């Protein structure tokens, strides 16, 4: 963010939203504007946006490449009504849910491509239609390269999870 002329406040004073946006420009712009309106309506501060660097040259299936969203991060500073980090977490949750509902209500042609994997002052979730060992490679310059991506495998043998895709699911963080 420093390269963009934005100085971030100390940890606990801001949150980061990992945002998947439509590739189509008009829908993407509408999603970004509605999210910013919601941040301001909740009394918080939009500090800025960052394009998340990804490795688009890595091998991946054509289906994944075709559905790859524009991935951006929004940085949200705490407003005057938020005194402690837990209150900021709650406010970020409200912003995420409210903005998502408002964006779906716009009935944009590509509005269903909007998705928020995380919005928090504590955690950033790196997610994609990838295998666990591909996540660190895809998010080219992110801190995830320094740590081992975690994945969990759930099956109906351990506990039932409703899914249209079958009885198992892989979750990658």
Short mmCIF file of N, CA, C and O in Angstrom, two decimals, residues 67 127-129 153 161-171:
data_model
loop_
_atom_site.label_atom_id
_atom_site.label_comp_id
_atom_site.label_asym_id
_atom_site.label_seq_id
_atom_site.Cartn_x
_atom_site.Cartn_y
_atom_site.Cartn_z
N UNK A 67 -13.03 -19.08 -15.29
CA UNK A 67 -13.82 -18.53 -14.18
C UNK A 67 -13.00 -17.68 -13.21
O UNK A 67 -13.51 -17.25 -12.19
N UNK A 127 -7.85 -18.04 -1.40
CA UNK A 127 -8.75 -19.10 -1.83
C UNK A 127 -8.81 -19.14 -3.35
O UNK A 127 -8.57 -18.13 -4.01
N UNK A 128 -9.15 -20.26 -3.90
CA UNK A 128 -9.34 -20.37 -5.34
C UNK A 128 -9.70 -21.79 -5.73
O UNK A 128 -9.68 -22.70 -4.91
N UNK A 129 -10.01 -21.98 -7.00
CA UNK A 129 -10.28 -23.31 -7.52
C UNK A 129 -8.93 -23.99 -7.78
O UNK A 129 -8.53 -24.21 -8.92
N UNK A 153 -9.69 -32.14 4.61
CA UNK A 153 -10.51 -33.03 3.82
C UNK A 153 -11.63 -33.55 4.71
O UNK A 153 -11.37 -34.13 5.76
N UNK A 161 -21.71 -33.53 5.63
CA UNK A 161 -21.71 -32.15 5.16
C UNK A 161 -22.56 -32.10 3.91
O UNK A 161 -22.25 -32.77 2.93
N UNK A 162 -23.66 -31.34 3.91
CA UNK A 162 -24.49 -31.27 2.72
C UNK A 162 -23.71 -30.63 1.57
O UNK A 162 -23.07 -29.60 1.73
N UNK A 163 -23.73 -31.28 0.44
CA UNK A 163 -23.01 -30.75 -0.71
C UNK A 163 -23.67 -31.28 -1.98
O UNK A 163 -24.02 -32.44 -2.06
N UNK A 164 -23.80 -30.41 -2.96
CA UNK A 164 -24.34 -30.83 -4.24
C UNK A 164 -23.29 -31.58 -5.05
O UNK A 164 -23.59 -32.19 -6.04
N UNK A 165 -22.04 -31.48 -4.62
CA UNK A 165 -20.95 -32.08 -5.40
C UNK A 165 -20.60 -33.49 -4.94
O UNK A 165 -19.66 -34.06 -5.42
N UNK A 166 -21.28 -34.02 -3.98
CA UNK A 166 -20.96 -35.36 -3.51
C UNK A 166 -20.72 -35.34 -2.00
O UNK A 166 -21.08 -34.41 -1.32
N UNK A 167 -20.08 -36.39 -1.52
CA UNK A 167 -19.91 -36.55 -0.09
C UNK A 167 -18.59 -36.02 0.45
O UNK A 167 -18.28 -36.23 1.60
N UNK A 168 -17.78 -35.40 -0.35
CA UNK A 168 -16.52 -34.89 0.18
C UNK A 168 -16.26 -33.49 -0.34
O UNK A 168 -16.81 -33.07 -1.34
N UNK A 169 -15.43 -32.79 0.40
CA UNK A 169 -15.14 -31.40 0.05
C UNK A 169 -13.74 -31.08 0.53
O UNK A 169 -13.34 -31.50 1.61
N UNK A 170 -13.01 -30.35 -0.26
CA UNK A 170 -11.70 -29.86 0.16
C UNK A 170 -11.81 -28.39 0.43
O UNK A 170 -12.32 -27.64 -0.39
N UNK A 171 -11.33 -27.98 1.58
CA UNK A 171 -11.30 -26.55 1.92
C UNK A 171 -9.85 -26.13 2.04
O UNK A 171 -9.09 -26.76 2.74
#
